[in-house]
CSV table of C-alpha atoms and ligand atoms in Angstrom, one decimal:
chain,number,residue,atom,x,y,z
A,1139,MET,CA,263.3,-15.0,147.7
A,1140,SER,CA,263.1,-17.4,150.6
A,1141,THR,CA,266.3,-18.1,152.4
A,1142,SER,CA,264.6,-20.7,154.7
A,1143,VAL,CA,265.8,-24.2,155.1
A,1144,VAL,CA,262.2,-25.4,155.3
A,1145,ASN,CA,260.6,-26.9,152.3
A,1146,THR,CA,258.6,-23.7,151.7
A,1147,SER,CA,256.8,-24.9,148.6
A,1148,SER,CA,253.9,-26.8,150.1
A,1149,VAL,CA,251.5,-26.4,153.0
A,1150,THR,CA,248.3,-28.0,154.3
A,1151,VAL,CA,245.5,-25.7,155.5
A,1152,ILE,CA,242.9,-27.2,157.8
A,1153,GLY,CA,239.8,-25.1,158.4
A,1154,LEU,CA,238.2,-23.2,155.5
A,1155,GLY,CA,236.1,-20.5,157.1
A,1156,PRO,CA,236.6,-17.1,155.6
A,1157,MET,CA,240.1,-16.9,157.1
A,1158,GLY,CA,241.3,-20.3,156.1
A,1159,GLN,CA,240.0,-19.8,152.6
A,1160,ALA,CA,241.9,-16.5,152.3
A,1161,MET,CA,245.1,-18.2,153.7
A,1162,ALA,CA,245.0,-21.1,151.4
A,1163,GLY,CA,244.3,-18.7,148.5
A,1164,ALA,CA,247.4,-16.6,149.5
A,1165,TYR,CA,249.6,-19.7,149.4
A,1166,LEU,CA,248.2,-20.6,146.0
A,1167,ASP,CA,248.9,-17.1,144.8
A,1168,ALA,CA,252.5,-17.4,146.1
A,1169,GLY,CA,253.0,-20.6,144.1
A,1170,TYR,CA,252.8,-23.1,146.9
A,1171,ARG,CA,251.3,-26.6,146.5
A,1172,VAL,CA,248.3,-26.5,148.9
A,1173,THR,CA,246.4,-29.4,150.4
A,1174,VAL,CA,243.2,-28.5,152.1
A,1175,TRP,CA,240.7,-30.2,154.5
A,1176,ASN,CA,237.5,-28.9,156.0
A,1177,ARG,CA,234.7,-30.5,157.9
A,1178,THR,CA,232.3,-29.1,155.4
A,1179,ALA,CA,234.1,-30.4,152.3
A,1180,SER,CA,232.3,-28.1,149.8
A,1181,ARG,CA,234.0,-25.0,151.3
A,1182,ALA,CA,237.1,-26.3,149.4
A,1183,ASP,CA,235.5,-26.2,146.0
A,1184,ASP,CA,236.7,-22.7,144.9
A,1185,LEU,CA,240.3,-23.5,146.1
A,1186,VAL,CA,240.3,-26.8,144.3
A,1187,ALA,CA,239.2,-25.0,141.2
A,1188,ARG,CA,242.3,-22.8,141.7
A,1189,GLY,CA,244.6,-25.7,142.0
A,1190,ALA,CA,244.5,-26.9,145.7
A,1191,VAL,CA,244.3,-30.6,146.5
A,1192,ARG,CA,241.3,-31.7,148.6
A,1193,ALA,CA,242.5,-34.3,151.1
A,1194,ALA,CA,239.9,-37.1,151.5
A,1195,THR,CA,240.8,-37.5,155.2
A,1196,VAL,CA,242.5,-35.7,158.0
A,1197,GLU,CA,245.3,-38.2,158.0
A,1198,GLU,CA,245.9,-37.5,154.3
A,1199,ALA,CA,245.9,-33.8,154.9
A,1200,LEU,CA,248.5,-34.2,157.7
A,1201,THR,CA,250.8,-36.6,155.9
A,1202,ALA,CA,250.8,-34.4,152.7
A,1203,ASN,CA,253.0,-31.7,154.3
A,1204,ARG,CA,255.2,-31.0,157.2
A,1205,THR,CA,253.6,-27.5,157.6
A,1206,VAL,CA,250.0,-27.6,158.7
A,1207,VAL,CA,248.1,-24.3,159.1
A,1208,LEU,CA,245.1,-24.5,161.3
A,1209,SER,CA,242.4,-21.8,161.0
A,1210,LEU,CA,239.5,-23.0,163.2
A,1211,THR,CA,236.9,-21.4,165.4
A,1212,ASP,CA,238.8,-22.4,168.6
A,1213,TYR,CA,241.1,-25.1,170.0
A,1214,ALA,CA,238.2,-27.4,170.8
A,1215,ALA,CA,237.7,-27.6,167.0
A,1216,MET,CA,241.4,-28.6,166.6
A,1217,TYR,CA,241.0,-31.5,169.1
A,1218,ALA,CA,237.7,-32.6,167.4
A,1219,ILE,CA,239.5,-32.8,164.0
A,1220,LEU,CA,243.0,-34.0,165.0
A,1221,GLU,CA,242.4,-36.3,168.0
A,1222,PRO,CA,241.1,-39.2,165.7
A,1223,ALA,CA,244.3,-38.7,163.6
A,1224,VAL,CA,247.0,-38.2,166.2
A,1225,SER,CA,249.3,-40.9,164.8
A,1226,ALA,CA,249.8,-38.6,161.7
A,1227,LEU,CA,251.0,-35.7,163.8
A,1228,GLN,CA,254.5,-37.0,164.3
A,1229,GLY,CA,257.0,-34.6,162.7
A,1230,ARG,CA,254.4,-32.0,161.8
A,1231,VAL,CA,254.6,-28.2,162.5
A,1232,LEU,CA,251.2,-26.9,163.5
A,1233,VAL,CA,250.8,-23.2,162.8
A,1234,ASN,CA,247.7,-22.6,164.9
A,1235,LEU,CA,245.9,-19.4,163.8
A,1236,SER,CA,242.7,-20.3,165.7
A,1237,SER,CA,241.7,-17.8,168.4
A,1238,ASP,CA,241.5,-19.0,172.0
A,1239,THR,CA,242.7,-18.1,175.5
A,1240,PRO,CA,246.4,-18.1,176.4
A,1241,GLN,CA,245.9,-21.2,178.6
A,1242,LYS,CA,244.2,-23.1,175.8
A,1243,ALA,CA,247.2,-22.2,173.6
A,1244,ARG,CA,249.7,-23.5,176.2
A,1245,GLU,CA,247.7,-26.7,176.5
A,1246,GLY,CA,247.5,-27.0,172.8
A,1247,ALA,CA,251.2,-26.7,172.4
A,1248,ALA,CA,251.8,-29.3,175.1
A,1249,TRP,CA,249.3,-31.6,173.4
A,1250,ALA,CA,251.0,-31.3,170.1
A,1251,ALA,CA,254.4,-32.0,171.6
A,1252,LYS,CA,253.0,-35.2,173.2
A,1253,HIS,CA,252.1,-36.4,169.8
A,1254,GLY,CA,255.5,-35.5,168.2
A,1255,ALA,CA,254.4,-32.2,166.6
A,1256,ARG,CA,255.8,-28.7,167.1
A,1257,HIS,CA,253.4,-25.8,167.6
A,1258,LEU,CA,253.4,-22.1,166.8
A,1259,THR,CA,250.6,-20.0,168.2
A,1260,GLY,CA,249.3,-17.2,166.1
A,1261,GLY,CA,246.9,-14.3,166.6
A,1262,VAL,CA,245.8,-12.8,163.3
A,1263,LEU,CA,245.1,-9.1,163.4
A,1264,THR,CA,243.3,-8.7,160.1
A,1265,PRO,CA,240.0,-9.8,158.5
A,1266,PRO,CA,240.2,-12.0,155.4
A,1267,SER,CA,240.7,-9.0,153.1
A,1268,GLY,CA,244.1,-8.3,154.7
A,1269,ILE,CA,245.4,-11.9,154.3
A,1270,GLY,CA,248.3,-12.0,151.8
A,1271,SER,CA,249.4,-8.5,152.6
A,1272,ALA,CA,252.6,-7.6,154.4
A,1273,GLU,CA,250.8,-4.5,155.7
A,1274,SER,CA,248.8,-6.8,158.0
A,1275,ASP,CA,250.2,-8.4,161.1
A,1276,THR,CA,250.0,-11.7,163.0
A,1277,TYR,CA,251.3,-12.2,166.5
A,1278,TYR,CA,253.3,-15.4,167.0
A,1279,SER,CA,254.7,-17.2,170.0
A,1280,GLY,CA,256.4,-20.5,170.6
A,1281,PRO,CA,259.9,-21.9,170.1
A,1282,ARG,CA,262.2,-19.1,168.6
A,1283,ASP,CA,264.1,-21.5,166.4
A,1284,LEU,CA,260.8,-22.8,164.9
A,1285,PHE,CA,259.6,-19.2,164.2
A,1286,ASP,CA,262.9,-18.2,162.6
A,1287,GLU,CA,262.8,-21.3,160.5
A,1288,TYR,CA,259.3,-20.7,159.3
A,1289,GLU,CA,259.2,-16.9,159.1
A,1290,ASP,CA,259.2,-16.9,155.3
A,1291,VAL,CA,256.3,-19.4,155.2
A,1292,LEU,CA,254.4,-17.3,157.7
A,1293,LYS,CA,255.0,-14.1,155.8
A,1294,VAL,CA,252.8,-15.4,152.9
A,1295,ILE,CA,249.8,-14.9,155.3
A,1296,THR,CA,250.7,-11.5,156.8
A,1297,GLY,CA,253.6,-9.7,158.3
A,1298,THR,CA,254.9,-11.3,161.5
A,1299,ASP,CA,255.3,-10.1,165.1
A,1300,TYR,CA,257.1,-12.6,167.3
A,1301,ARG,CA,256.1,-12.1,171.0
A,1302,GLY,CA,258.1,-14.7,172.8
A,1303,GLU,CA,258.7,-18.4,173.6
A,1304,ASP,CA,255.6,-18.9,175.9
A,1305,PRO,CA,252.9,-20.4,173.6
A,1306,GLY,CA,250.3,-18.4,175.4
A,1307,LEU,CA,251.8,-15.0,174.5
A,1308,ALA,CA,250.5,-14.6,171.0
A,1309,ALA,CA,247.0,-15.5,172.2
A,1310,LEU,CA,247.4,-13.1,175.1
A,1311,TYR,CA,248.4,-10.2,172.9
A,1312,TYR,CA,245.6,-11.0,170.6
A,1313,GLN,CA,243.0,-11.2,173.3
A,1314,LEU,CA,244.2,-7.8,174.7
A,1315,GLN,CA,243.6,-6.3,171.3
A,1316,MET,CA,240.2,-8.0,171.0
A,1317,ASP,CA,239.3,-6.6,174.4
A,1318,LEU,CA,239.8,-3.1,173.0
A,1319,PHE,CA,238.5,-3.9,169.5
A,1320,TRP,CA,235.1,-5.4,170.5
A,1321,THR,CA,234.3,-2.8,173.2
A,1322,ALA,CA,235.3,0.1,171.0
A,1323,LEU,CA,233.4,-1.2,168.0
A,1324,THR,CA,230.3,-1.8,170.1
A,1325,ALA,CA,230.6,1.7,171.7
A,1326,TRP,CA,230.5,3.0,168.1
A,1327,LEU,CA,227.4,1.0,167.3
A,1328,HIS,CA,225.8,2.3,170.5
A,1329,THR,CA,226.6,5.9,169.4
A,1330,LEU,CA,225.1,5.2,166.0
A,1331,ALA,CA,221.9,3.9,167.6
A,1332,VAL,CA,221.5,7.1,169.6
A,1333,ALA,CA,222.4,9.2,166.6
A,1334,ASN,CA,219.9,7.4,164.4
A,1335,ALA,CA,217.2,7.7,167.0
A,1336,ASN,CA,217.7,11.5,166.8
A,1337,GLY,CA,217.6,11.6,163.0
A,1338,ILE,CA,221.4,11.7,162.5
A,1339,SER,CA,222.7,9.2,159.9
A,1340,ALA,CA,225.7,7.0,160.2
A,1341,SER,CA,227.5,8.9,157.4
A,1342,GLU,CA,226.7,12.3,159.1
A,1343,ILE,CA,228.2,11.2,162.4
A,1344,LYS,CA,231.2,9.3,160.8
A,1345,PRO,CA,233.7,12.2,160.6
A,1346,TYR,CA,233.1,13.1,164.3
A,1347,ALA,CA,233.3,9.5,165.5
A,1348,ALA,CA,236.5,8.9,163.5
A,1349,GLU,CA,238.0,12.0,165.1
A,1350,THR,CA,237.1,10.8,168.6
A,1351,LEU,CA,238.4,7.3,168.0
A,1352,GLY,CA,241.4,8.5,166.1
A,1353,GLY,CA,242.3,10.9,168.9
A,1354,MET,CA,242.5,8.0,171.4
A,1355,SER,CA,246.2,7.5,170.7
A,1356,GLN,CA,246.9,10.9,172.2
A,1357,PHE,CA,245.3,9.8,175.4
A,1358,LEU,CA,247.4,6.7,175.4
A,1359,ASP,CA,250.5,8.8,174.9
A,1360,PHE,CA,249.6,11.1,177.7
A,1361,TYR,CA,248.4,8.5,180.3
A,1362,THR,CA,250.9,5.6,179.7
A,1363,PRO,CA,253.9,7.2,181.4
A,1364,ARG,CA,251.7,8.5,184.3
A,1365,ILE,CA,250.2,5.0,184.7
A,1366,GLU,CA,253.6,3.4,184.7
A,1367,ALA,CA,254.8,5.9,187.4
A,1368,GLY,CA,251.7,5.1,189.5
A,1369,GLN,CA,250.5,8.7,189.1
A,1370,HIS,CA,246.7,8.9,189.2
A,1371,SER,CA,246.2,12.4,190.6
A,1372,GLY,CA,243.1,14.2,189.4
A,1373,ASP,CA,244.9,17.2,188.0
A,1374,VAL,CA,243.5,16.8,184.5
A,1375,GLU,CA,240.2,15.0,185.1
A,1376,ARG,CA,238.5,13.3,188.0
A,1377,ILE,CA,236.4,10.2,188.5
A,1378,SER,CA,233.7,12.4,190.0
A,1379,MET,CA,233.5,14.4,186.7
A,1380,ALA,CA,233.4,11.2,184.7
A,1381,VAL,CA,230.5,9.9,186.8
A,1382,ALA,CA,228.5,13.1,186.0
A,1383,SER,CA,229.5,13.1,182.3
A,1384,LEU,CA,228.6,9.4,181.7
A,1385,ASP,CA,225.3,9.9,183.6
A,1386,HIS,CA,224.4,12.5,181.0
A,1387,VAL,CA,225.2,9.9,178.3
A,1388,VAL,CA,222.9,7.3,180.0
A,1389,HIS,CA,220.1,9.8,180.2
A,1390,THR,CA,220.5,11.0,176.6
A,1391,THR,CA,220.4,7.3,175.6
A,1392,ARG,CA,217.2,6.7,177.6
A,1393,ASP,CA,215.6,9.8,176.3
A,1394,SER,CA,216.3,8.6,172.8
A,1395,GLY,CA,214.5,5.3,173.5
A,1396,VAL,CA,217.8,3.3,173.1
A,1397,ASP,CA,219.0,0.5,175.3
A,1398,PRO,CA,221.3,2.1,177.9
A,1399,ALA,CA,222.9,-1.1,179.2
A,1400,LEU,CA,226.3,-0.5,177.6
A,1401,PRO,CA,227.1,3.0,179.0
A,1402,ALA,CA,225.2,2.1,182.2
A,1403,ALA,CA,227.7,-0.8,182.8
A,1404,VAL,CA,230.6,1.7,182.4
A,1405,LEU,CA,228.9,4.2,184.7
A,1406,GLU,CA,228.5,1.5,187.3
A,1407,THR,CA,232.3,1.0,187.2
A,1408,PHE,CA,233.0,4.7,187.5
A,1409,ARG,CA,230.5,4.9,190.5
A,1410,ARG,CA,232.2,2.0,192.2
A,1411,GLY,CA,235.5,3.8,191.8
A,1412,ALA,CA,234.0,6.9,193.4
A,1413,ALA,CA,232.4,4.8,196.2
A,1414,GLU,CA,235.8,3.2,197.0
A,1415,GLY,CA,237.3,6.6,197.7
A,1416,TYR,CA,238.8,7.5,194.3
A,1417,ALA,CA,236.4,10.3,193.3
A,1418,GLU,CA,239.1,12.9,193.2
A,1419,ASP,CA,241.6,10.8,191.4
A,1420,SER,CA,242.1,10.4,187.6
A,1421,LEU,CA,240.1,7.7,185.8
A,1422,THR,CA,243.3,5.8,185.4
A,1423,ARG,CA,243.0,4.8,189.1
A,1424,LEU,CA,240.3,2.4,188.0
A,1425,ILE,CA,243.0,0.0,186.8
A,1426,GLU,CA,244.0,-0.8,190.4
A,1427,MET,CA,240.3,-1.3,191.4
A,1428,LEU,CA,239.7,-3.6,188.4
A,1429,GLN,CA,242.8,-5.6,189.3
A,1430,GLN,CA,241.2,-6.4,192.6
A,1431,GLY,CA,238.6,-8.5,190.9
A,1432,PRO,CA,234.8,-8.5,190.6
A,1433,ALA,CA,232.9,-6.1,192.9
A,1434,SER,CA,231.0,-9.0,194.6
A,1435,LYS,CA,234.3,-10.4,196.1
B,999,NDP,P1,234.9,-19.6,161.3
B,999,NDP,O1,234.4,-19.9,162.7
B,999,NDP,O2,234.0,-19.1,160.3
B,999,NDP,O3,235.5,-21.0,160.6
B,999,NDP,C1,236.4,-21.7,161.3
B,999,NDP,C2,236.5,-23.2,160.7
B,999,NDP,O4,236.4,-24.0,161.9
B,999,NDP,C3,235.6,-23.7,159.7
B,999,NDP,O5,236.3,-24.4,158.8
B,999,NDP,C4,234.7,-24.7,160.5
B,999,NDP,O6,234.3,-25.8,159.8
B,999,NDP,C5,235.7,-25.2,161.6
B,999,NDP,N1,235.1,-25.8,162.8
B,999,NDP,C6,234.6,-25.1,163.8
B,999,NDP,N2,234.2,-26.0,164.7
B,999,NDP,C7,234.5,-27.2,164.3
B,999,NDP,C8,234.4,-28.5,164.8
B,999,NDP,N3,233.9,-28.8,166.0
B,999,NDP,N4,234.9,-29.6,164.0
B,999,NDP,C9,235.5,-29.3,162.8
B,999,NDP,N5,235.6,-28.1,162.3
B,999,NDP,C10,235.2,-27.1,163.0
B,999,NDP,O7,236.2,-18.7,161.5
B,999,NDP,P2,237.0,-17.7,160.5
B,999,NDP,O8,237.4,-18.4,159.3
B,999,NDP,O9,236.2,-16.4,160.4
B,999,NDP,O10,238.2,-17.5,161.5
B,999,NDP,C11,239.1,-18.5,161.9
B,999,NDP,C12,239.9,-18.1,163.1
B,999,NDP,O11,240.5,-16.8,162.9
B,999,NDP,C13,239.0,-17.9,164.3
B,999,NDP,O12,239.6,-18.3,165.5
B,999,NDP,C14,238.7,-16.3,164.4
B,999,NDP,O13,238.5,-15.9,165.7
B,999,NDP,C15,240.1,-15.8,163.9
B,999,NDP,N6,240.0,-14.5,163.2
B,999,NDP,C16,239.0,-14.3,162.4
B,999,NDP,C17,238.9,-13.0,161.7
B,999,NDP,C18,237.8,-12.7,160.8
B,999,NDP,O14,237.6,-11.6,160.4
B,999,NDP,N7,237.0,-13.7,160.3
B,999,NDP,C19,239.9,-12.0,162.0
B,999,NDP,C20,241.0,-12.4,162.9
B,999,NDP,C21,241.0,-13.6,163.5
B,999,NDP,P3,233.0,-25.8,158.9
B,999,NDP,O15,233.3,-25.0,157.7
B,999,NDP,O16,232.7,-27.3,158.7
B,999,NDP,O17,231.9,-25.2,159.8
């Protein structure tokens, strides 16, 4: 049972892409009164059939509830929707679960405050299928008192992970995970393309790919304390070895008739590290090189 002092029984959800629809559905399942608004109004049809109220205007959606969940493509979409209705923002709490940069999140929070609304930034770490489950997580940042007051409301969507007062923090943690997620997922797609070109199916390579990706956490365990200690010695592996190894991957890709651009870009980074004098160091030395900015500088 909720112990929150907020009126937890009603919310407005603005933005009904796959995520917003799942969120509004989770609130309906939890017994909330749900008001919805979406630019393409027909996306609310199923939710209305389940009991949601379709607001005719953005103003109506904002004034219906103190809690307003935003699930939009980015912060530009928020301004496009809310700018014409700013007078209705006074006293609202915007739970902004739209992805964008940390800086955009900070500007969004300041913009909300200027119009009398409070803002919690969120970074949702699950696809729509994980919405409504406590097993899934969402990063939050913004005023601690607001997060504490709203935690029960937020927990209807997913589990919560409060990252700090800076409104940019949830977006930053989210983008850090997206950095890993998109590159790792694309690496897997590249692997599949090479496998398929050689007559190996996705399901045949799956257990091996899963083992390699799953084993990554052991590398994180091993390297993290060394990185934090500034230890990049080549006692386990060297950048020179990585250059040779990845060169084999690029050639295998080319020989398979597959676009090698992805591993070639990584190979270029390794080669730059070697050229800058780190050939005998561990691959982790590349962090320092990357922090110096683009190669063209
Ligand atoms: P979509 O991009 O499919 O939909 C987002 C919503 O934004 C739609 O309701 C769309 O309206 C609205 N929108 C976009 N631009 C404008 C605009 N200029 N004016 C008015 N409305 C606009 O996103 P998702 O539902 O998939 O995701 C929502 C957020 O959650 C995104 O930031 C995404 O990065 C993040 N996310 C998504 C995940 C996923 O698996 N889908 C997983 C984790 C996070 P309309 O329907 O009219 O087009």
